[in-house]
CSV table of C-alpha atoms in Angstrom, one decimal:
chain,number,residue,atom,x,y,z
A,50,UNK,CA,2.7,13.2,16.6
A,51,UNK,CA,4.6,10.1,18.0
A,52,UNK,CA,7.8,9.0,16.2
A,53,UNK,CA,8.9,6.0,14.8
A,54,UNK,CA,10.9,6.0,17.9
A,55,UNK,CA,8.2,5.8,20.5
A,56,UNK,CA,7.1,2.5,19.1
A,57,UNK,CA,10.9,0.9,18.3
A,58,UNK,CA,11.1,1.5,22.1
A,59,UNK,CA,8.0,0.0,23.4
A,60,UNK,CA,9.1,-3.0,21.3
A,61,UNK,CA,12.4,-3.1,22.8
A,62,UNK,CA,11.1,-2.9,26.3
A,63,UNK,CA,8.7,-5.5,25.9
A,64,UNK,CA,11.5,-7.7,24.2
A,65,UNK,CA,14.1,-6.9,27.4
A,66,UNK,CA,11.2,-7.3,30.0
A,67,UNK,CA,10.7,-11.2,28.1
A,68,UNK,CA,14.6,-11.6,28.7
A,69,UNK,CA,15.3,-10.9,25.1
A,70,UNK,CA,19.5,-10.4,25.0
A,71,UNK,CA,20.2,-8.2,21.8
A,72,UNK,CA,23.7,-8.8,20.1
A,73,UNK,CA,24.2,-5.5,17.7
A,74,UNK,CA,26.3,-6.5,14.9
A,75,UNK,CA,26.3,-7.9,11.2
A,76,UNK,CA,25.2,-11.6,10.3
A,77,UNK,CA,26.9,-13.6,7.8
A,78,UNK,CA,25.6,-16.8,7.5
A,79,UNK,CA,22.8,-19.4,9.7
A,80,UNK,CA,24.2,-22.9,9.4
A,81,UNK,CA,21.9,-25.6,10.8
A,82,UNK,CA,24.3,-28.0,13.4
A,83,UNK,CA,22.4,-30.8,15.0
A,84,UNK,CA,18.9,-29.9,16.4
A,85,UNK,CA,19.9,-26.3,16.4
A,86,UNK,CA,21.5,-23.5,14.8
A,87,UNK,CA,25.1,-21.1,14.8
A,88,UNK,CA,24.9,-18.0,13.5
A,89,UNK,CA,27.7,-15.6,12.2
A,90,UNK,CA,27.9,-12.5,13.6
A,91,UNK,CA,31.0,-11.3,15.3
A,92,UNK,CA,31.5,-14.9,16.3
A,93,UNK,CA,29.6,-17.4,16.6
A,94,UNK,CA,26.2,-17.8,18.3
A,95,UNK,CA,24.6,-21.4,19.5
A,96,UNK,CA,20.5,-21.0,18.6
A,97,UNK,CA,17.7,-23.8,19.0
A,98,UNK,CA,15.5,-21.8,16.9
A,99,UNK,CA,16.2,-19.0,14.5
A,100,UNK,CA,13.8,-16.3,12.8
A,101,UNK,CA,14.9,-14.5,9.9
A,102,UNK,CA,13.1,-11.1,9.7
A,103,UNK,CA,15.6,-9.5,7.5
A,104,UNK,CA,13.0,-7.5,5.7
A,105,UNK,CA,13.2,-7.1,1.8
A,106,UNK,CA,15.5,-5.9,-0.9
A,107,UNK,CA,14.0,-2.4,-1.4
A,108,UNK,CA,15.7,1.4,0.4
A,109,UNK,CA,19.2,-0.6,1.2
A,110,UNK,CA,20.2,2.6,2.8
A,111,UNK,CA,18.1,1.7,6.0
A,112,UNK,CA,20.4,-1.5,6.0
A,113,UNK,CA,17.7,-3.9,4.2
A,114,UNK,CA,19.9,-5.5,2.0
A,115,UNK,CA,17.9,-8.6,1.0
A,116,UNK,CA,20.4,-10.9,3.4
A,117,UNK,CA,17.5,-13.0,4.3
A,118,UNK,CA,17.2,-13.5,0.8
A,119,UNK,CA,20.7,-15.3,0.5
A,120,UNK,CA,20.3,-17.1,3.9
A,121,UNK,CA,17.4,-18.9,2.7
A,122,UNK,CA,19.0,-19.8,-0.9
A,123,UNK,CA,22.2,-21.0,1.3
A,124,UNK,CA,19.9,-23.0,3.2
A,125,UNK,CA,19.2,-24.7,-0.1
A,126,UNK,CA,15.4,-23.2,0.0
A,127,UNK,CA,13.2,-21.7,-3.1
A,128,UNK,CA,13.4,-17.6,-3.1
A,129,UNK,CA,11.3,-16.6,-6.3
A,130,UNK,CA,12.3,-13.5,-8.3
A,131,UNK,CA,12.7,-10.3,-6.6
A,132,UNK,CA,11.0,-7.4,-7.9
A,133,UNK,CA,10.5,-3.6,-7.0
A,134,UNK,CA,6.5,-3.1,-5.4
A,135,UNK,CA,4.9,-0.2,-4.6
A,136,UNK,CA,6.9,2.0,-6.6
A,137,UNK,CA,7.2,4.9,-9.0
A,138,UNK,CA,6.5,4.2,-12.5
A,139,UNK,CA,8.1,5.4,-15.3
A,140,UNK,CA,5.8,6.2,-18.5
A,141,UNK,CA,6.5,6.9,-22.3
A,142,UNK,CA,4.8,10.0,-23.0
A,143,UNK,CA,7.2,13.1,-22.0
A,144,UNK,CA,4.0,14.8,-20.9
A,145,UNK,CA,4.8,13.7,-17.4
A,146,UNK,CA,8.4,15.5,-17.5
A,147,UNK,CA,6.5,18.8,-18.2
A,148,UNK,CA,4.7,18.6,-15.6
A,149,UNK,CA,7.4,18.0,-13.2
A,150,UNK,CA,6.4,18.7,-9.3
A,151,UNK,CA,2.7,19.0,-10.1
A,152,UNK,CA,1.1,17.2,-7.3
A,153,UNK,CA,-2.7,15.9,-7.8
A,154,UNK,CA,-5.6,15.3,-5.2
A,155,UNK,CA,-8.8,13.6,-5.5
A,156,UNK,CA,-7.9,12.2,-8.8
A,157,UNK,CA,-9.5,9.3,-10.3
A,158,UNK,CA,-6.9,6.4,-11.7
A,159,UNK,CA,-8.0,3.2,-13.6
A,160,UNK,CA,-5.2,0.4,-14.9
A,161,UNK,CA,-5.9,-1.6,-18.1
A,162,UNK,CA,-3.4,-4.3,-19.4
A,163,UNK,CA,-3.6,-4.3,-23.3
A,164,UNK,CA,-2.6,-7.9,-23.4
A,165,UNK,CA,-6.3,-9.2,-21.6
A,166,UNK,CA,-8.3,-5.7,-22.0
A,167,UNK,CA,-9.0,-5.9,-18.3
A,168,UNK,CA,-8.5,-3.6,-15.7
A,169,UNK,CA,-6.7,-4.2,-12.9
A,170,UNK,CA,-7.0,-1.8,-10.5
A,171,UNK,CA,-8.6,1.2,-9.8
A,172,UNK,CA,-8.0,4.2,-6.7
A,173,UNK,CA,-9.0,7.5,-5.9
A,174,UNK,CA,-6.5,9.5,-4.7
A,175,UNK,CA,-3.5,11.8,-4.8
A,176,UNK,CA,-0.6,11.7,-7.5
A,177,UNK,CA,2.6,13.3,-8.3
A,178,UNK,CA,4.1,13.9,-11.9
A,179,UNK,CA,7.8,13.7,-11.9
A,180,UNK,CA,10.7,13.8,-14.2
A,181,UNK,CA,10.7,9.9,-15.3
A,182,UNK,CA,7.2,9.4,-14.8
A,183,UNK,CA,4.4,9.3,-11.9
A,184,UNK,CA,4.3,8.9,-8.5
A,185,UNK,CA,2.3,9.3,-5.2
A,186,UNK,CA,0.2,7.4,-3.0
A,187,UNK,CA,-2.2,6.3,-5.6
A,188,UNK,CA,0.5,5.0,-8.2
A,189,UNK,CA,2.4,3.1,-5.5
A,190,UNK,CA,-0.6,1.2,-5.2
A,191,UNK,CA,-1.4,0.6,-8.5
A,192,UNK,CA,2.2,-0.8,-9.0
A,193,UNK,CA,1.7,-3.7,-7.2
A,194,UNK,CA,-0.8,-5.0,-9.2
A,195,UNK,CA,1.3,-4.7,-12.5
A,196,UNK,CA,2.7,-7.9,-12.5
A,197,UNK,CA,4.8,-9.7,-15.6
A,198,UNK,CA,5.7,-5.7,-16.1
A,199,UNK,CA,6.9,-5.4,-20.0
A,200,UNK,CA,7.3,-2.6,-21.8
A,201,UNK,CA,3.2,-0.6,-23.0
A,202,UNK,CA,1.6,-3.6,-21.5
A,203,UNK,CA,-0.2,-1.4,-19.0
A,204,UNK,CA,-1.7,1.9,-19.3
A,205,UNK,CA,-2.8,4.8,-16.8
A,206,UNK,CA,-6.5,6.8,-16.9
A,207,UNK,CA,-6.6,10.0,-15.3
A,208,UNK,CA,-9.8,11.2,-14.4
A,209,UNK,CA,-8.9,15.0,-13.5
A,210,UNK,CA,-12.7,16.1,-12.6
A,211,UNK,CA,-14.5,12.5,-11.2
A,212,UNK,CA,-16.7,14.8,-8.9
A,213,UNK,CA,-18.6,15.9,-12.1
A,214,UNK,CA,-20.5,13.8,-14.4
A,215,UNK,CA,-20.1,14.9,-17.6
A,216,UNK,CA,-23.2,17.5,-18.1
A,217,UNK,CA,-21.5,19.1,-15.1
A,218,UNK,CA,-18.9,19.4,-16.5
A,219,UNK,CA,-19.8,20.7,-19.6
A,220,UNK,CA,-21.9,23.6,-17.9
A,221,UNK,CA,-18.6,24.8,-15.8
A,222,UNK,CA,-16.9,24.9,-19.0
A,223,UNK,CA,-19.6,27.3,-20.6
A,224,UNK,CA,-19.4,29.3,-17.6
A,225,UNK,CA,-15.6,30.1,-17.4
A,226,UNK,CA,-15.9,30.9,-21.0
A,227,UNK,CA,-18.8,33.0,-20.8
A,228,UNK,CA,-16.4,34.8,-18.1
A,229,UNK,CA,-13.1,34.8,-20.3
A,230,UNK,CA,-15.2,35.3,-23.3
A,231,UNK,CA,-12.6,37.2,-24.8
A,232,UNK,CA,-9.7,35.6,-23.9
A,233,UNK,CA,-7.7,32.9,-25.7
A,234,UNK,CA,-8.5,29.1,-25.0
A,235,UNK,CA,-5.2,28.3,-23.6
A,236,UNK,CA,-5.4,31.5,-21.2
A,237,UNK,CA,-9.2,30.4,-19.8
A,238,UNK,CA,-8.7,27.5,-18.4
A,239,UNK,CA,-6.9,28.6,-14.8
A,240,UNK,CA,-10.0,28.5,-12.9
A,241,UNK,CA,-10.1,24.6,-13.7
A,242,UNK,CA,-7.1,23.4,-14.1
A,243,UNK,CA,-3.5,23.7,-12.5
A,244,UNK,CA,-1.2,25.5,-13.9
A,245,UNK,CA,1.4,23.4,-14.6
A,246,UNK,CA,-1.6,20.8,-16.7
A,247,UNK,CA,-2.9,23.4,-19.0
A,248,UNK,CA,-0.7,23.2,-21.3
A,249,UNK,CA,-0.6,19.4,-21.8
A,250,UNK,CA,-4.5,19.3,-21.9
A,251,UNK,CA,-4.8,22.4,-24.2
A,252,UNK,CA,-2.3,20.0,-26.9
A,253,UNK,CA,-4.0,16.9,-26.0
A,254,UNK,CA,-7.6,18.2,-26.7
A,255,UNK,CA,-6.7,19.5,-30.5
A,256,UNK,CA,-7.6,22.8,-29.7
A,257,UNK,CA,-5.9,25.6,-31.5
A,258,UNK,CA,-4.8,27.6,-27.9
A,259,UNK,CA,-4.8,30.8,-29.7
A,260,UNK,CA,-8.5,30.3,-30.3
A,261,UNK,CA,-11.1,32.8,-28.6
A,262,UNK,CA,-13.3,30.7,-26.0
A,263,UNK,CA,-15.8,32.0,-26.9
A,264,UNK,CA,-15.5,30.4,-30.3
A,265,UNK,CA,-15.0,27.4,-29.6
A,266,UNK,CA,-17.9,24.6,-31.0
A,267,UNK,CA,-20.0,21.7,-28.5
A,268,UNK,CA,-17.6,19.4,-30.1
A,269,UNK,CA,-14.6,20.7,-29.2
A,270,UNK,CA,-15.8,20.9,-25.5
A,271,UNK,CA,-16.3,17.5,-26.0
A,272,UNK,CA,-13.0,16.7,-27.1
A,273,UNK,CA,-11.8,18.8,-24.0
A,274,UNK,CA,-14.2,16.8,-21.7
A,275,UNK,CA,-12.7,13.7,-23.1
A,276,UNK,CA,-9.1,14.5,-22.3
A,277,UNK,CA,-10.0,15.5,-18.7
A,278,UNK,CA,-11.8,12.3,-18.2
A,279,UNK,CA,-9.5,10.0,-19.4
A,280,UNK,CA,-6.1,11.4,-19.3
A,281,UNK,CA,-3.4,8.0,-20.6
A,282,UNK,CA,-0.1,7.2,-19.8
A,283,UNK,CA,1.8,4.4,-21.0
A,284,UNK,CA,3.9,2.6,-18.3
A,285,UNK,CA,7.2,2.0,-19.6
A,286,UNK,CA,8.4,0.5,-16.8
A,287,UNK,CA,8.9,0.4,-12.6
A,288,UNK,CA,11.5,2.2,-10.9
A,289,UNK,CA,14.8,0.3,-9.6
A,290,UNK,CA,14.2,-1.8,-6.7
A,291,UNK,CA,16.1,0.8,-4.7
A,292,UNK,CA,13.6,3.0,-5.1
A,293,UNK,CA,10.7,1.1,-4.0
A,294,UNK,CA,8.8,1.0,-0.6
A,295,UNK,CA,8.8,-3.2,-0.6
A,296,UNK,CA,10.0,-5.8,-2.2
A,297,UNK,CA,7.8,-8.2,-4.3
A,298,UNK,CA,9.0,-12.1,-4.2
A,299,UNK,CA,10.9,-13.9,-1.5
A,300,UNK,CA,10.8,-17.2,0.0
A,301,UNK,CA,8.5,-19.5,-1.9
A,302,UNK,CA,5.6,-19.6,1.3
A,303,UNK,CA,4.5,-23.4,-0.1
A,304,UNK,CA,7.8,-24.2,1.5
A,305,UNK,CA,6.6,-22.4,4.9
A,306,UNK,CA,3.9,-23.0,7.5
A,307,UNK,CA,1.5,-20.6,7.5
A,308,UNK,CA,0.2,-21.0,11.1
A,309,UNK,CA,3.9,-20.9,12.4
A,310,UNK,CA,6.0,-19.6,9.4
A,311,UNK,CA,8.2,-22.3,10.2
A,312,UNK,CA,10.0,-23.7,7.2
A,313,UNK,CA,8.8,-26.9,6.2
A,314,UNK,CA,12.7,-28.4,5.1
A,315,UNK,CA,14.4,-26.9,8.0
A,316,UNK,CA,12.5,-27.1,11.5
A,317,UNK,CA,13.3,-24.8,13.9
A,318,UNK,CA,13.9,-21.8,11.0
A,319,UNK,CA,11.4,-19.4,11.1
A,320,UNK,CA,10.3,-16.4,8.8
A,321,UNK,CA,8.1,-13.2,8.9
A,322,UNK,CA,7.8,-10.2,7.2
A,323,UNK,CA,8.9,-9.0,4.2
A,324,UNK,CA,11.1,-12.2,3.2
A,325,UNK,CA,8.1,-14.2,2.0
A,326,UNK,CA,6.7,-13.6,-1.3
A,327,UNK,CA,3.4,-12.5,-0.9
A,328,UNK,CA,2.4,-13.1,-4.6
A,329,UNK,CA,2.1,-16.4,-3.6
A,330,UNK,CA,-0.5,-15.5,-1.3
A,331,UNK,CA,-2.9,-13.9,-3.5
A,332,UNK,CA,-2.6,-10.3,-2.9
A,333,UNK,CA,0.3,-8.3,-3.6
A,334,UNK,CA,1.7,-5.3,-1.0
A,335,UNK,CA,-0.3,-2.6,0.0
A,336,UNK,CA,0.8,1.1,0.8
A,337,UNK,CA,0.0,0.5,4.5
A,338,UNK,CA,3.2,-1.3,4.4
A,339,UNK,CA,1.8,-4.6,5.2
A,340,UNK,CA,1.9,-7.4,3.2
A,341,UNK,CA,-0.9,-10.3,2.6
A,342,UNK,CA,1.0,-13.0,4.4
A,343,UNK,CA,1.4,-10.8,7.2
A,344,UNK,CA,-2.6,-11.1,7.2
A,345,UNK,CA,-3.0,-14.4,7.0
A,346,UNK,CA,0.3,-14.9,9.5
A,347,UNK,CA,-2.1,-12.7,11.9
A,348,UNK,CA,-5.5,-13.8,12.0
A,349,UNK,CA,-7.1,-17.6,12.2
A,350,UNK,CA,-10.5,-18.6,11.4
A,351,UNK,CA,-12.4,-19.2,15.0
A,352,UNK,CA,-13.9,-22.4,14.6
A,353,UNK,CA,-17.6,-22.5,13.6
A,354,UNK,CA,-17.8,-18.4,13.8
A,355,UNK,CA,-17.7,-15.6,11.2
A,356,UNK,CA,-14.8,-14.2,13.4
A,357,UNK,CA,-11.0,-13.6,12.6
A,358,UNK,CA,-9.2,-13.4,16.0
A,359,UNK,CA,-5.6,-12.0,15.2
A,360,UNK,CA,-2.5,-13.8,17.0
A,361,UNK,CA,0.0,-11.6,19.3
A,362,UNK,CA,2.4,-10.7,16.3
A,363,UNK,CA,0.8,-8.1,14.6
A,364,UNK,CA,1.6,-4.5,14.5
A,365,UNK,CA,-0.1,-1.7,13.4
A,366,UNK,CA,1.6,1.6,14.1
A,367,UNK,CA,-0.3,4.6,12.2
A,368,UNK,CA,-3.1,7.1,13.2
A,369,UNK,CA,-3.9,8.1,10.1
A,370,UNK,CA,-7.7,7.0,9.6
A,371,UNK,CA,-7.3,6.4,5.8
A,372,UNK,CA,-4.5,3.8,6.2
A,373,UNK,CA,-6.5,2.1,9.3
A,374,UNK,CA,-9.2,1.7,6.8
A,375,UNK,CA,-7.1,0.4,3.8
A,376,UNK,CA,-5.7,-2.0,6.1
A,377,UNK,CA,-9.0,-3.1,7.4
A,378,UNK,CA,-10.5,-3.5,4.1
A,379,UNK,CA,-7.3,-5.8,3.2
A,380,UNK,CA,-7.9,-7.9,5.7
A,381,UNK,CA,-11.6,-8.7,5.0
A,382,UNK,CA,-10.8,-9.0,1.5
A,383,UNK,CA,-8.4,-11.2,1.9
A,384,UNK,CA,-10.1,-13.2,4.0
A,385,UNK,CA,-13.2,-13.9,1.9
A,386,UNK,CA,-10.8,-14.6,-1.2
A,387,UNK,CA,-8.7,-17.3,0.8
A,388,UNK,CA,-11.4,-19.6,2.9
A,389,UNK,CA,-12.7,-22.0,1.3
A,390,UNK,CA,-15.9,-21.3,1.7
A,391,UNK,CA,-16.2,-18.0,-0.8
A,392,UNK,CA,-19.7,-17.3,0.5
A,393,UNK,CA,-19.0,-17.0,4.0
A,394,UNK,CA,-19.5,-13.5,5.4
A,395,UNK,CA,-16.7,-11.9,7.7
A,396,UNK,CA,-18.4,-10.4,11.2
A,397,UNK,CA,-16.0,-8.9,12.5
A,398,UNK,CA,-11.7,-8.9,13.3
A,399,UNK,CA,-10.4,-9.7,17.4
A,400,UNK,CA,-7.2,-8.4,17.7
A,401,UNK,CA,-5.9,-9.9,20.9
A,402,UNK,CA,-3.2,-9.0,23.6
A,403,UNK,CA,0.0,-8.6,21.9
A,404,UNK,CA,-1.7,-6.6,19.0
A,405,UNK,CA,-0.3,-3.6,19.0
A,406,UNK,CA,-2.0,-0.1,17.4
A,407,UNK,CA,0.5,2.5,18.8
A,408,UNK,CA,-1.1,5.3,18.2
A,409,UNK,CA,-4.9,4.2,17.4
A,410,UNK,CA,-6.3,6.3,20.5
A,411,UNK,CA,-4.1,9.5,19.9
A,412,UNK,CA,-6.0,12.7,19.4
A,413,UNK,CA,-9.5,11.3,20.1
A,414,UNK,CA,-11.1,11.0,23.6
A,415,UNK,CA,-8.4,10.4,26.6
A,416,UNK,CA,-10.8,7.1,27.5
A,417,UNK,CA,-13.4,5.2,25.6
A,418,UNK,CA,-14.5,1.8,24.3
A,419,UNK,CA,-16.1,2.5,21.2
A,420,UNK,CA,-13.9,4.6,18.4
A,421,UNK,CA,-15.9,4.6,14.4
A,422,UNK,CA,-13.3,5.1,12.2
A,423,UNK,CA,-14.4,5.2,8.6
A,424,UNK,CA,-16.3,2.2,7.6
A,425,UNK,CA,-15.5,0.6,10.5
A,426,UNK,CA,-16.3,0.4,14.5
A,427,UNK,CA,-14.1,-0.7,17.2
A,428,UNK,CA,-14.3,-1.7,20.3
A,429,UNK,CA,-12.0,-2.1,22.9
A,430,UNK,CA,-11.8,-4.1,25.9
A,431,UNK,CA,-10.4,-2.0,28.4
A,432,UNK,CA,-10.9,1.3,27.1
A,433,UNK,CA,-8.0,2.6,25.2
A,434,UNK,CA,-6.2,5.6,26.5
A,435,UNK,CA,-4.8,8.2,24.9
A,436,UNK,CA,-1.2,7.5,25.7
A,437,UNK,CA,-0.9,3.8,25.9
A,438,UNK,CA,2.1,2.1,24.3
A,439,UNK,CA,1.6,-0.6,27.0
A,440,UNK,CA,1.0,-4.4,25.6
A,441,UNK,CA,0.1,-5.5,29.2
A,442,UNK,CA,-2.7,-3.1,29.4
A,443,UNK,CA,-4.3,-4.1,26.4
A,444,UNK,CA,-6.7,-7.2,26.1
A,445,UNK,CA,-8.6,-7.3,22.7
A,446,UNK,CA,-10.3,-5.2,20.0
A,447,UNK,CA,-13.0,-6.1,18.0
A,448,UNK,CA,-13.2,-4.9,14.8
A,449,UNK,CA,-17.2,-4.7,12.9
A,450,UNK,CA,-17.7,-3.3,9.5
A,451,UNK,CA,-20.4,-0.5,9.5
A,452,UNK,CA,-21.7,-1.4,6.2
């Protein structure tokens, strides 16, 4: 698989090959002077334009610190609250600590906020239990949409068996009892449950566990069909910013362009990436890492088409076809939320030259045009091979939704 590295380094030979002259060392402070800029760092460093992609707040091991953060508040602009996103949650019940290390697929999670009775999000997906709480792919997700986070606001649905409708369900039940007939509830349930879960479901359901299965009445499997299908946890509350992938808030975007990210108070002082706050946008973070003004920073409507042609400063480095899609779908969906025209159908994404999928053609054919990934076709113009990490050889790649 290609590293991290492979695509820092493409970056950095495109960026020397443009003439780019890279200074390695810490910045303390931009300062506007006249019609351009100094910047601290090791001295100090004349600038007609500067661009503060500092990244967020969150993993300040990897040296994102949230700088950008107190540039922009020096510079006398708006940066709204800070808050973790796309993080572990922490939940009431100690359920979760007994199940420590149990890790979940093709689960079934719904969201509810007891405040509206709504839900607010739904996945299907993979999960971990942990010490504090949950975790996983599909609870990172869902943390982003938990905003105005206070204490049992929001709670958690597990659907352990969302293959089987319920009459399903009910018959494999009858069946491992009918093959454990003789053993005690809490010691026949192994060939449908993990381990680790047995116990919590067995307390959960009301059922003595010392019981004989083959004693036990339709409404008690009912009971136990209940628990499987809607499992609850109460969040208590996110993990510490620290802990989370990105960072939720930033610099207010009414105060930035959003065909240039320029600010509007300070021309000549760009931003992009995770220092804007996103929320502002309409759609918080998503697990793919990218964020929904980085979307709308991407792509421009094409005048009097159904097309979205993204702008050369988009990056997409992943093969994995499931976070291709998700990202995909974020884009269309963000799309038809933000025009202003609700109605009008999306055709299909252009990304053009400088768009940059690192790893898009690894492991399918060496050479093609067409690649259907998911829900989604794309074609390519040249044909992708499987080794380019080459901007020059790449023109544009149109994106169509099969459905």
């Amino acid at each position: 698989r290609r590293l991290a590295a492979d695509i820092a380094g493409a970056l950095r030979r495109y960026a020397v090959d443009a003439g780019v002259h890279f200074v390695h060392a810490a910045v303390r402070a931009v300062r506007p002077e006249g019609d351009g800029f100094f910047v601290e760092a090791n001295g100090m460093h004349r600038h007609d334009r500067v661009i503060i992609a500092t990244g967020g707040a969150s993993y300040p091991l990897t040296g994102s610190t949230g700088d950008g953060f107190r540039f922009a508040k020096e510079l006398g602009l708006s940066v709204t609250a800070l808050r973790p996103s796309l993080v572990p949650l922490e939940t009431e019940e100690s359920d979760a600590a007994e199940m420590q290390g149990l890790s979940l697929k093709n689960t079934a999670l719904t969201v509810t906020d007891r405040e509206s009775g709504k839900v607010v999000y739904t996945d299907f997906g993979e999960m971990l239990f942990t010490h504090y709480g949950v975790s996983g792919p599909m609870i990172l997700s869902a943390s982003a949409h938990l905003r105005d986070m206070q204490r049992g606001r929001y709670v958690l649905h597990l659907n352990f068996k969302p293959a089987l409708d319920d009459e399903t369900l009910d018959a494999r039940l009858l069946a491992d009892f009918h093959k454990y007939a003789n053993r005690d509830f809490a010691n026949a349930l192994s060939d449908l449950l993990p381990q680790k879960l047995i116990p919590v479901v067995v307390r959960r359901s009301g059922i003595d566990p010392q019981k004989k299965v083959n004693g036990v009445t339709r409404s008690e499997r009912q009971a136990l069909t209940a628990v499987l299908r809607d499992f609850t946890l109460t969040v208590k509350r996110a993990r510490p910013l620290a802990e989370a992938i990105v960072t939720a808030g930033g610099v207010d975007l009414a105060e930035v362009s959003p065909k240039t990210m320029e600010s509007r108070k300070i021309p000549g002082l760009y931003f992009c990436g995770g220092n804007g706050d996103c929320l502002k946008s309409g759609r918080a973070k998503t697990v793919a890492g990218h964020t929904a003004d980085t979307i709308w920073q991407a792509c421009t409507l094409c005048d009097k088409t159904s097309d979205i042609e993204c702008l050369p400063n988009f990056l997409l480095g992943t093969s994995d076809d499931n976070i291709i899609n998700g990202f995909i779908r974020e884009i269309f969906y963000f799309i038809k939320h933000t025009t202003q025209d609700k109605a009008a159908k999306v055709n299909r994404v252009c990304f053009t030259q400088s768009a940059f999928f690192s790893t898009f053609g690894y492991g399918r054919s060496a050479v093609a045009n067409d690649y259907n990934v998911g829900q989604f076709t794309f074609h390519c113009e040249p044909p992708l091979s499987k080794h380019f990490l080459d901007f020059k050889n790449f023109n544009q790649c149109f994106i169509t939704p099969l459905i």
